[in-house]
XYZ file of C-alpha atoms in Angstrom:
691
model
C 0.018 0.093 0.127
C 0.928 3.706 -0.692
C -0.792 6.397 1.215
C -0.050 9.997 2.375
C -0.687 11.118 5.920
C -0.666 14.580 7.866
C -2.578 16.471 10.495
C -3.590 19.924 11.380
C -3.137 21.014 14.936
C -5.188 23.654 16.917
C -1.855 25.376 17.776
C 1.590 25.840 16.215
C 2.982 24.109 19.242
C 1.049 21.109 19.502
C 3.042 18.830 17.433
C 6.464 17.884 18.321
C 9.156 20.946 18.009
C 11.578 19.840 15.086
C 10.310 16.397 15.206
C 7.278 16.353 12.778
C 5.608 14.313 15.000
C 3.033 14.416 17.852
C 3.737 13.449 21.328
C 2.412 10.125 22.487
C 1.270 8.557 25.590
C 4.641 8.471 27.457
C 6.374 11.401 25.693
C 7.576 9.758 22.467
C 7.117 11.200 19.001
C 4.705 9.842 16.858
C 5.213 9.325 13.379
C 4.318 6.797 10.676
C 6.288 3.517 9.956
C 8.412 3.611 6.522
C 7.706 6.999 5.771
C 9.366 9.891 4.089
C 8.767 13.336 5.278
C 7.303 15.893 2.706
C 7.186 18.900 5.134
C 7.351 19.469 8.904
C 5.947 21.045 11.797
C 3.266 22.472 12.641
C 1.137 20.418 10.135
C 3.530 17.757 8.838
C 2.881 15.683 5.716
C 4.511 12.243 5.101
C 4.500 9.756 1.932
C 4.318 6.165 3.221
C 5.158 3.073 1.385
C 7.054 2.405 -1.927
C 6.522 5.279 -3.912
C 8.575 6.142 -6.855
C 10.676 9.417 -6.902
C 8.676 10.729 -10.032
C 5.423 9.939 -8.107
C 6.150 12.164 -5.410
C 6.699 16.113 -6.036
C 6.701 19.193 -4.007
C 6.899 22.922 -5.161
C 7.370 25.702 -2.730
C 6.715 29.051 -3.507
C 7.878 30.461 0.203
C 8.081 28.637 3.636
C 4.435 29.076 4.086
C 3.102 28.014 0.602
C 3.817 24.751 -0.941
C 1.900 22.061 -3.040
C 2.628 18.206 -2.828
C 1.538 15.912 -5.715
C 1.614 12.248 -5.109
C 0.774 9.754 -8.131
C 0.843 10.325 -11.880
C 0.374 13.820 -12.626
C 0.802 15.574 -16.061
C 1.325 19.135 -14.815
C 4.816 20.471 -15.196
C 6.373 22.108 -11.937
C 5.412 25.802 -13.504
C 1.836 24.840 -13.885
C 2.012 23.223 -10.257
C 3.558 26.612 -9.011
C 0.643 28.639 -10.702
C -1.843 26.290 -9.277
C -0.349 26.795 -5.892
C -0.779 30.782 -6.387
C -4.443 30.417 -7.548
C -5.360 28.063 -4.661
C -4.047 30.486 -1.855
C -7.196 32.167 -2.535
C -9.522 29.124 -1.826
C -10.097 27.876 -5.328
C -9.255 24.286 -5.748
C -11.109 23.005 -8.768
C -8.113 23.681 -11.098
C -5.823 21.257 -8.993
C -7.975 18.297 -10.325
C -7.875 19.291 -14.028
C -4.475 18.039 -14.860
C -4.172 14.804 -16.720
C -3.474 11.655 -14.607
C -4.287 10.022 -11.286
C -3.058 11.924 -8.417
C -3.510 13.545 -5.045
C -2.983 16.949 -4.470
C -2.259 19.009 -1.145
C -1.700 22.592 -0.645
C -0.523 24.347 2.334
C -1.399 28.155 2.390
C -0.003 29.298 5.894
C -2.106 27.400 8.481
C -4.669 26.309 5.980
C -4.316 22.671 4.338
C -6.353 21.555 1.438
C -6.465 17.985 0.256
C -8.335 17.120 -2.927
C -10.219 14.262 -3.516
C -10.982 12.674 -7.205
C -14.314 12.522 -8.820
C -14.546 8.475 -8.993
C -13.568 7.731 -5.431
C -10.326 5.696 -6.836
C -8.065 7.964 -4.621
C -10.428 8.697 -1.699
C -9.178 11.017 1.609
C -10.246 10.244 5.214
C -9.821 12.344 8.368
C -10.540 11.822 12.014
C -10.346 14.199 15.210
C -6.961 13.635 17.014
C -5.124 15.451 19.465
C -7.360 18.512 19.547
C -6.768 18.771 15.607
C -7.729 16.623 12.572
C -5.453 13.968 11.031
C -6.080 13.032 7.444
C -4.874 10.363 5.111
C -5.447 8.594 1.728
C -6.165 5.340 3.751
C -8.625 4.505 6.524
C -6.451 2.116 8.603
C -3.698 4.540 9.445
C -6.163 6.851 10.994
C -7.860 3.975 12.904
C -4.684 2.748 14.294
C -3.914 6.444 15.615
C -7.218 6.912 17.234
C -7.661 2.993 18.327
C -10.704 3.081 16.363
C -13.256 0.310 16.895
C -15.424 -1.311 14.110
C -18.270 0.803 13.063
C -21.227 -2.023 13.028
C -23.882 0.299 11.623
C -21.367 0.981 8.436
C -20.941 -2.794 7.984
C -24.493 -3.420 8.083
C -25.362 -0.767 5.479
C -22.369 -2.158 3.195
C -24.304 -5.497 3.308
C -27.985 -4.033 3.088
C -27.629 -1.312 0.812
C -24.035 -0.908 -0.879
C -25.245 1.360 -3.686
C -27.042 3.866 -1.567
C -24.625 6.717 -0.511
C -27.563 7.861 2.117
C -27.103 4.320 3.858
C -23.097 4.628 3.890
C -23.169 8.349 4.515
C -19.311 9.490 4.783
C -18.614 6.544 7.370
C -15.869 3.796 7.080
C -15.553 0.265 8.688
C -13.890 2.242 11.502
C -15.921 4.085 14.114
C -14.738 7.865 13.860
C -12.918 7.991 10.773
C -14.914 9.558 7.923
C -14.546 9.758 4.140
C -14.998 12.760 2.065
C -17.542 12.196 -0.877
C -16.255 12.038 -4.413
C -15.898 15.357 -6.005
C -15.048 17.171 -2.673
C -11.738 18.475 -0.871
C -10.850 18.396 2.695
C -9.890 22.064 4.149
C -8.271 22.222 7.355
C -7.913 25.488 9.101
C -5.467 25.497 12.342
C -7.309 22.021 13.267
C -10.774 23.061 12.591
C -12.233 20.922 9.448
C -14.464 21.630 6.514
C -15.636 19.435 3.413
C -16.241 21.676 0.089
C -17.356 20.221 -3.318
C -15.413 21.557 -6.023
C -17.725 20.440 -8.682
C -20.618 22.860 -10.088
C -24.078 21.162 -9.067
C -26.507 20.876 -12.189
C -29.839 22.698 -11.523
C -33.139 21.049 -11.644
C -35.155 23.900 -12.687
C -34.471 23.618 -16.226
C -33.460 20.794 -18.663
C -29.883 20.517 -19.285
C -28.748 22.335 -22.519
C -28.600 20.076 -25.534
C -24.784 18.893 -25.937
C -23.468 18.391 -29.240
C -22.685 14.364 -29.525
C -19.700 14.678 -31.987
C -18.213 17.236 -29.716
C -18.516 15.577 -26.402
C -17.383 12.388 -28.025
C -14.034 14.264 -29.182
C -13.863 15.574 -25.698
C -13.692 11.936 -24.558
C -11.108 11.041 -27.155
C -8.772 14.002 -26.254
C -8.794 13.525 -22.620
C -8.436 9.734 -23.165
C -5.545 9.914 -25.239
C -3.818 12.751 -23.014
C -4.534 10.138 -19.866
C -2.609 7.422 -21.818
C 0.167 9.987 -22.840
C 0.846 11.227 -19.747
C 1.508 7.878 -18.448
C 3.977 7.026 -21.429
C 5.690 10.107 -20.817
C 6.264 8.981 -17.313
C 10.132 7.341 -16.370
C 10.504 3.789 -17.059
C 10.896 1.610 -13.971
C 12.794 -1.794 -13.853
C 11.961 -4.041 -10.823
C 14.330 -5.391 -8.718
C 17.051 -7.362 -10.559
C 16.504 -11.020 -11.139
C 18.578 -12.861 -8.525
C 19.599 -15.672 -10.842
C 18.494 -18.543 -13.021
C 16.363 -21.405 -11.805
C 16.697 -24.853 -13.558
C 14.104 -25.479 -16.300
C 12.739 -21.777 -16.130
C 13.156 -18.916 -18.551
C 13.416 -15.364 -17.375
C 9.736 -14.605 -17.664
C 8.894 -17.711 -15.991
C 11.159 -16.748 -13.199
C 9.924 -13.355 -12.888
C 6.491 -14.877 -12.674
C 7.311 -17.277 -10.084
C 8.902 -14.707 -8.063
C 6.097 -12.117 -8.424
C 8.101 -9.634 -10.617
C 6.584 -7.809 -13.347
C 8.151 -7.231 -16.756
C 9.925 -4.199 -17.158
C 8.327 -1.196 -19.239
C 4.449 -0.660 -20.040
C 1.776 -2.997 -20.914
C -1.962 -3.465 -20.882
C -4.918 -5.830 -20.403
C -6.291 -7.439 -23.703
C -9.262 -9.277 -22.921
C -11.155 -8.980 -26.142
C -13.622 -6.258 -24.859
C -13.662 -2.722 -26.267
C -12.268 -0.882 -22.762
C -9.179 -2.902 -22.552
C -8.607 -3.031 -26.355
C -8.793 0.745 -26.659
C -6.341 1.434 -24.081
C -3.892 -1.323 -25.234
C -4.147 0.071 -28.800
C -3.727 3.800 -27.560
C -0.573 2.971 -25.798
C 0.816 0.926 -28.748
C 0.015 3.624 -31.031
C 0.874 6.703 -29.677
C 4.690 8.252 -30.113
C 7.071 7.078 -27.955
C 8.189 3.840 -26.024
C 5.176 2.049 -25.349
C 6.295 -1.282 -24.212
C 9.113 -3.390 -22.597
C 12.660 -2.057 -22.240
C 15.330 -3.337 -25.050
C 17.592 -5.735 -23.013
C 15.061 -6.228 -20.174
C 12.311 -9.230 -20.153
C 10.972 -10.948 -23.027
C 13.184 -9.264 -25.562
C 10.089 -7.688 -27.480
C 12.009 -4.564 -27.829
C 9.545 -1.579 -27.400
C 6.502 -3.765 -28.284
C 3.580 -2.891 -25.553
C 3.167 -6.188 -23.760
C -0.705 -7.113 -23.951
C -1.967 -9.861 -21.497
C -4.914 -12.112 -22.062
C -6.349 -14.460 -19.662
C -7.961 -17.498 -20.760
C -9.786 -19.419 -18.122
C -9.698 -23.158 -18.924
C -12.028 -23.844 -16.125
C -15.049 -22.101 -17.563
C -16.052 -21.971 -21.252
C -18.079 -19.091 -23.103
C -15.553 -16.540 -23.986
C -14.343 -18.007 -27.278
C -15.467 -15.294 -29.240
C -13.555 -12.611 -26.980
C -10.357 -14.625 -27.110
C -10.618 -14.689 -30.692
C -10.948 -10.857 -30.833
C -7.985 -10.581 -28.637
C -5.855 -12.589 -30.875
C -6.910 -10.478 -33.946
C -5.846 -7.159 -31.976
C -2.749 -8.748 -30.900
C -1.639 -9.168 -34.620
C -0.834 -5.546 -34.442
C 3.000 -5.399 -35.052
C 3.363 -3.006 -31.928
C 1.735 -5.625 -29.523
C 3.588 -8.394 -27.737
C 0.584 -10.972 -26.937
C 0.866 -13.191 -23.808
C -1.796 -15.488 -22.890
C -2.136 -16.548 -19.274
C -4.029 -19.381 -18.598
C -5.894 -20.736 -15.447
C -7.630 -23.784 -14.393
C -9.328 -24.572 -11.009
C -6.548 -23.006 -8.918
C -7.684 -19.603 -10.022
C -11.473 -19.871 -9.951
C -13.180 -17.382 -7.378
C -12.840 -18.660 -3.729
C -10.055 -20.920 -4.411
C -7.401 -18.871 -2.568
C -8.699 -17.198 0.596
C -5.275 -16.112 1.850
C -3.995 -12.656 1.140
C -2.946 -9.570 2.531
C -5.166 -7.077 4.511
C -6.436 -4.339 2.496
C -7.465 -1.007 3.943
C -11.277 -1.926 3.706
C -13.325 -4.601 2.730
C -14.634 -5.210 -0.772
C -16.293 -8.104 -3.182
C -12.886 -8.238 -5.103
C -11.193 -10.099 -2.022
C -12.605 -13.487 -3.334
C -11.192 -13.039 -6.910
C -7.994 -11.331 -5.840
C -5.795 -14.656 -6.558
C -7.429 -15.163 -9.799
C -6.184 -11.433 -11.129
C -2.945 -11.709 -9.322
C -2.217 -14.747 -11.751
C -2.996 -12.433 -14.638
C -1.008 -9.451 -13.204
C 1.895 -11.482 -12.560
C 2.823 -11.836 -16.259
C 2.047 -8.028 -16.763
C 4.365 -5.225 -16.800
C 5.655 -2.815 -14.225
C 3.210 0.033 -15.609
C 0.029 -2.016 -16.480
C -3.298 -0.337 -18.152
C -6.567 -1.763 -17.267
C -9.930 -0.927 -18.887
C -11.667 -0.849 -15.380
C -14.138 2.121 -15.066
C -15.259 2.218 -18.581
C -18.577 0.355 -18.264
C -19.454 2.673 -15.293
C -18.510 6.109 -16.878
C -19.825 5.388 -20.209
C -22.463 3.393 -20.138
C -26.230 4.495 -19.146
C -27.728 3.168 -15.797
C -31.219 2.279 -16.547
C -32.536 4.999 -14.222
C -31.195 7.452 -16.572
C -34.564 6.702 -18.905
C -36.214 8.896 -16.004
C -33.745 11.283 -16.540
C -34.950 11.692 -20.148
C -38.634 11.915 -19.004
C -37.545 14.801 -16.642
C -35.983 16.587 -19.480
C -38.868 15.820 -21.721
C -37.120 13.789 -24.454
C -39.288 10.854 -24.628
C -38.409 9.976 -28.180
C -35.010 8.851 -27.168
C -36.375 6.352 -25.165
C -37.648 4.147 -28.143
C -34.515 2.746 -29.460
C -33.205 1.277 -25.484
C -36.873 0.277 -24.664
C -36.774 -1.696 -28.027
C -33.775 -3.482 -27.391
C -35.193 -4.805 -24.182
C -38.218 -5.692 -26.019
C -36.320 -7.703 -28.462
C -34.205 -9.477 -25.647
C -37.445 -10.378 -23.610
C -39.699 -11.064 -26.623
C -42.725 -9.734 -24.963
C -44.903 -6.767 -26.481
C -45.526 -5.690 -22.747
C -42.030 -4.606 -22.103
C -42.361 -0.907 -23.501
C -45.204 0.021 -21.452
C -43.579 -1.915 -18.136
C -40.398 0.121 -18.697
C -42.058 3.273 -19.719
C -44.427 3.017 -16.662
C -41.422 2.509 -14.187
C -39.532 5.253 -15.745
C -42.365 7.748 -15.458
C -43.002 6.558 -11.829
C -39.221 7.357 -11.039
C -39.113 10.771 -12.612
C -42.146 11.675 -10.353
C -40.736 10.181 -7.268
C -38.864 12.547 -4.984
C -35.548 11.483 -3.519
C -37.015 11.350 -0.217
C -39.671 8.912 -0.998
C -37.512 6.743 -2.761
C -35.342 6.406 0.750
C -38.304 5.716 2.544
C -39.580 2.834 0.315
C -36.087 1.172 0.756
C -36.239 1.607 4.326
C -39.984 -0.060 4.519
C -38.630 -2.877 2.052
C -35.579 -3.582 4.497
C -37.773 -3.688 7.485
C -40.375 -6.096 5.892
C -37.899 -8.196 4.354
C -39.117 -7.775 0.677
C -36.053 -8.750 -1.568
C -37.633 -10.216 -4.580
C -37.428 -8.749 -7.745
C -38.203 -9.690 -11.412
C -35.183 -11.756 -13.219
C -33.963 -11.443 -16.492
C -32.552 -8.231 -18.662
C -36.125 -6.407 -18.139
C -36.214 -7.354 -14.479
C -32.985 -6.107 -13.916
C -33.838 -3.208 -15.533
C -37.191 -2.363 -14.069
C -35.540 -3.174 -10.540
C -33.071 -0.300 -11.097
C -35.448 2.141 -12.069
C -35.674 3.437 -8.488
C -33.754 5.834 -6.130
C -32.287 2.984 -4.291
C -32.456 -0.755 -3.867
C -31.671 -3.478 -1.189
C -28.135 -5.001 -1.707
C -28.086 -8.549 -2.955
C -26.725 -9.756 0.702
C -29.565 -8.083 2.360
C -31.636 -11.199 2.474
C -29.274 -12.821 4.734
C -29.007 -10.500 7.189
C -30.537 -10.453 10.975
C -33.657 -8.702 11.335
C -31.910 -6.442 13.951
C -29.161 -5.381 11.466
C -31.952 -4.488 8.739
C -33.907 -2.590 11.304
C -30.707 -0.742 12.048
C -30.033 0.301 8.547
C -34.072 1.155 7.965
C -33.829 3.450 10.807
C -31.028 5.211 9.535
C -32.378 5.594 5.997
C -35.553 7.118 7.631
C -33.387 9.659 9.284
C -31.482 10.631 6.192
C -34.901 10.902 4.439
C -36.129 13.287 7.045
C -32.802 15.382 6.453
C -32.878 15.074 2.754
C -35.754 16.960 1.763
C -36.705 16.607 -1.798
C -33.353 16.049 -3.209
C -31.544 18.071 -5.625
C -30.296 15.574 -8.370
C -31.958 13.719 -11.259
C -32.290 9.968 -10.446
C -30.160 8.537 -13.239
C -27.131 10.753 -12.564
C -27.482 10.231 -8.922
C -27.321 6.204 -9.302
C -24.659 6.269 -12.140
C -22.256 8.229 -9.531
C -23.249 5.992 -6.722
C -22.357 2.858 -8.906
C -19.031 4.581 -10.135
C -18.027 5.197 -6.573
C -18.653 1.644 -5.530
C -16.830 0.236 -8.432
C -13.954 2.591 -7.760
C -13.667 1.855 -4.304
C -13.871 -2.041 -5.005
C -11.080 -1.455 -7.435
C -8.734 0.060 -4.750
C -9.426 -3.051 -2.755
C -8.401 -5.143 -5.681
C -5.125 -3.138 -6.278
C -4.106 -3.822 -2.667
C -5.467 -7.715 -2.579
C -3.748 -8.551 -5.878
C -0.795 -6.269 -5.598
C 2.427 -7.332 -7.334
C 5.658 -5.873 -6.166
C 6.801 -3.065 -8.240
C 3.962 -2.948 -10.430
C 1.319 0.006 -10.799
C -2.207 -0.574 -12.317
C -3.436 2.615 -14.410
C -7.109 2.740 -14.778
C -7.420 5.893 -17.205
C -11.187 5.611 -17.561
C -11.106 6.773 -13.650
C -9.089 10.122 -14.367
C -10.756 13.114 -13.279
C -10.800 14.603 -16.695
C -11.869 11.223 -18.380
C -14.785 11.394 -16.000
C -15.568 14.700 -16.704
C -15.598 14.428 -20.510
C -17.925 11.206 -20.034
C -20.170 13.060 -17.932
C -20.663 15.658 -20.590
C -21.981 12.772 -23.079
C -25.534 13.604 -23.807
C -28.319 11.289 -22.379
C -29.772 10.523 -25.896
C -26.376 9.113 -27.062
C -25.414 7.360 -23.834
C -28.956 5.308 -23.778
C -28.440 3.830 -27.093
C -27.714 0.399 -27.645
C -24.023 -0.189 -27.938
C -23.276 3.162 -27.217
C -20.167 2.236 -25.409
C -18.429 0.486 -28.163
C -19.679 3.110 -30.872
C -17.805 5.802 -28.568
C -14.469 3.760 -27.993
C -14.602 3.009 -31.802
C -14.883 6.985 -32.756
C -12.193 7.525 -30.332
C -10.017 4.960 -32.013
C -10.767 6.046 -35.263
C -9.818 9.760 -33.972
C -6.317 8.400 -32.978
C -5.913 6.490 -36.284
C -6.792 2.968 -35.419
C -9.477 1.622 -38.120
C -8.826 -2.013 -38.445
C -10.721 -3.388 -35.633
C -11.894 -7.270 -35.987
C -15.541 -8.168 -36.819
C -17.643 -8.053 -33.758
C -15.308 -5.833 -31.879
C -17.337 -4.039 -29.107
C -20.370 -6.921 -29.258
C -21.566 -7.269 -25.637
C -20.133 -10.335 -23.900
C -22.529 -13.187 -23.211
C -19.924 -14.825 -21.127
C -20.675 -13.875 -17.280
C -18.633 -14.095 -14.388
C -21.603 -15.955 -13.000
C -20.284 -19.522 -14.147
C -16.930 -18.818 -12.842
C -18.214 -17.681 -9.385
C -20.421 -20.819 -9.415
C -17.658 -23.035 -10.383
C -15.538 -21.685 -7.654
C -18.330 -21.782 -5.129
C -18.877 -25.229 -5.644
C -14.968 -26.104 -5.507
C -14.479 -24.080 -2.336
C -17.744 -25.213 -0.391
C -16.237 -26.966 2.346
C -13.458 -24.341 3.207
C -16.539 -21.741 2.932
C -18.707 -23.602 5.439
C -15.646 -24.125 7.796
C -15.154 -19.972 7.680
C -18.705 -19.669 8.717
C -18.718 -22.051 11.408
C -18.011 -19.414 13.906
C -18.160 -16.274 11.792
C -17.136 -12.928 13.261
C -20.091 -11.326 11.328
C -22.456 -13.387 13.757
C -20.482 -12.218 16.897
C -21.264 -8.614 15.325
C -24.729 -9.450 15.021
C -25.144 -8.888 11.361
C -25.773 -12.764 10.206
C -26.682 -16.037 11.603
C -24.055 -18.625 10.840
C -26.408 -21.515 9.967
C -28.475 -19.138 7.569
C -25.017 -18.389 5.660
C -24.139 -22.032 5.665
C -27.472 -22.936 4.162
C -26.943 -20.201 1.469
C -23.680 -21.427 0.543
C -24.796 -25.217 0.299
C -27.763 -24.008 -1.791
C -25.605 -21.882 -4.160
C -22.893 -24.786 -4.531
C -25.826 -27.181 -5.473
C -27.000 -24.713 -8.108
C -29.891 -22.923 -6.760
C -30.488 -19.295 -8.358
C -29.275 -17.327 -5.519
C -27.574 -13.968 -5.681
C -23.947 -14.854 -5.726
C -22.837 -11.383 -5.519
C -24.571 -11.145 -2.229
C -22.718 -14.227 -1.022
C -19.504 -12.499 -2.456
C -20.061 -9.472 -0.419
C -20.702 -11.738 2.932
C -17.455 -13.809 2.320
C -15.180 -10.833 1.646
C -16.586 -9.127 4.608
C -15.809 -12.104 6.802
C -12.394 -12.713 5.376
C -11.321 -8.967 5.693
C -12.579 -8.948 9.577
C -10.490 -12.061 10.241
C -7.449 -10.535 8.555
C -7.884 -7.412 10.553
C -8.136 -9.135 13.835
C -5.142 -11.426 12.945
C -2.725 -8.652 12.249
C -0.076 -7.590 14.464
C 1.896 -4.182 14.789
C 0.716 -0.736 13.930
C 1.107 1.653 11.245
C 2.989 3.991 13.677
C 6.136 4.185 15.572
C 6.551 5.601 19.231
C 3.210 4.381 20.204
C 2.330 1.846 22.736
C 1.480 -1.686 21.590
C -2.304 -0.887 22.013
C -2.110 2.000 19.630
C -3.895 0.151 16.609
C -7.162 -0.721 15.354
C -9.910 -2.570 17.139
C -7.780 -3.270 20.128
C -10.147 -5.405 21.966
C -11.474 -7.599 18.885
C -15.427 -8.154 18.077
C -17.305 -8.887 21.412
C -19.868 -10.944 20.844
C -23.419 -9.238 20.990
C -26.786 -10.672 20.722
C -28.153 -7.836 18.743
C -26.903 -5.028 16.357
C -29.354 -2.747 18.171
C -27.849 -3.333 21.662
C -27.202 0.239 23.366
C -23.351 0.975 23.221
C -22.745 -1.723 21.015
């Protein structure tokens, strides 16, 4: 893990003088383990972890004004200096408009500003501490600092309503540690904190002005190309030297066995449009896109394209053929990684502790097998679906803007998929109801559903679309929670509904932003759980400027069938790539459900042992026998929501790893200064006072 951490104290002398650390329980100096100091007292800032030299930049205007940028940022030092001068007056949005993926921290006197990103892939956390405020880009270090216990209400909401921001609010799994929402900045003034949004809010008084589709797609192309170019312009990194030959192994096999990526830049090549677009852009842009000459495969400057072939589950033959056709590009060096039963979901339940829980924990070993054959800098297509596709609730946005004619094609596509002439009337009716339903009423409906345990939803593509035409819906794991846990989340939603008033967002835009935030958070978990030493994963679709450009796409274009593939095809054509294989961009019918069910069936016994005495039951969130029954039923092939089981299992795994850890993120503290110091105390009810 890599993170930054600092704090803002109420007085200049609150921190240790000249030590860039605070005074601990016994007068010792507190500072993070394995850190490098970026600036010192009274408001110090550290970078912690294996940051590369070019990933940490600090620009000073004078002793009281400076800016730190951590990550991949395309701004020059002069642009950073100009941004610092502008930020002294309080403006922060321009700090988030440079290409790349980074976190910016500005110090102007005693005022500290930390900018989060738009997607939520680079979050910012904060907590009260020592009379001031500590902040970090990871929650666990702050939990260690304040000895935070678990927030059981947050864990219940994470299972009952993971896609509902009103349920999760700004909380984290650690009690007292808060998260700033995407699109916001944390502003600290002498210890006092404020969370301020930096994006303009669209008005609901009038319909949004019509956007030019061609100009909007050109903006997506320009920002995506610039995002890839920024990463190509960064210095190349060679992982630690190979310690020597192994009998029967070539250099590439030794690297994979030892967990070492190939030097240079590479990309996923799954056969889908997102990864294919990034691979072709990276291979076609000027520069040195691939492996370094003299290192690794001997492929010279060709981009290393990695395709994962799952031998345990069939159904992806067409995608693999398209990946092979794309790999015929002379600037690509194609590597196919095969995986059998050992790479199925749930096959390997051991792994590192991540900052937060996420469903990616059950598939981390599967991704690690692919990434081990990748490059030191590896492009992934994560986030493309969330920023480009239309959430079904966007159909209601079209009705809000009185653009009914644009519903014809998406509704007709659903009708063809279902084969029923009643589909258009059902979808239009559901979209019309959502367009006329206030946000507050939507939260109240969800609260009632949780209280009454109403989780049945229609099946199929049309059923999923109809279920998504709502402000909020229960999570797939909600059906297995205890009544007390559901009641707790229901009461929370009722309170949020009372505070929300009428709401101020379009339902489709609201649901799309929530889905993007959840995906970005889970991608962050995946990066930590499947981390390969000396490797960096790049997701350009989650860069601020790319997200902004995608949000400017007109709804009428976004809701059309095949819109994502059409947009990315136009992006490639604008970059000079036209020879795409037949069927490129076709929707994949090979779902991850088959792999999840096969993995669940193969790992049924270890999973039953995992839930023999689960920590989730001690927390009052589930009953062990209920979860064991669900695991047996899913392994036998019953149509249960497998993603809900993944949520339960991953949370149980995360809790066990958290309680099994030793040590802390800080030095100069007593051994008790770590998160959840007393473990989970069994309790009979999630509503027990003081629990």
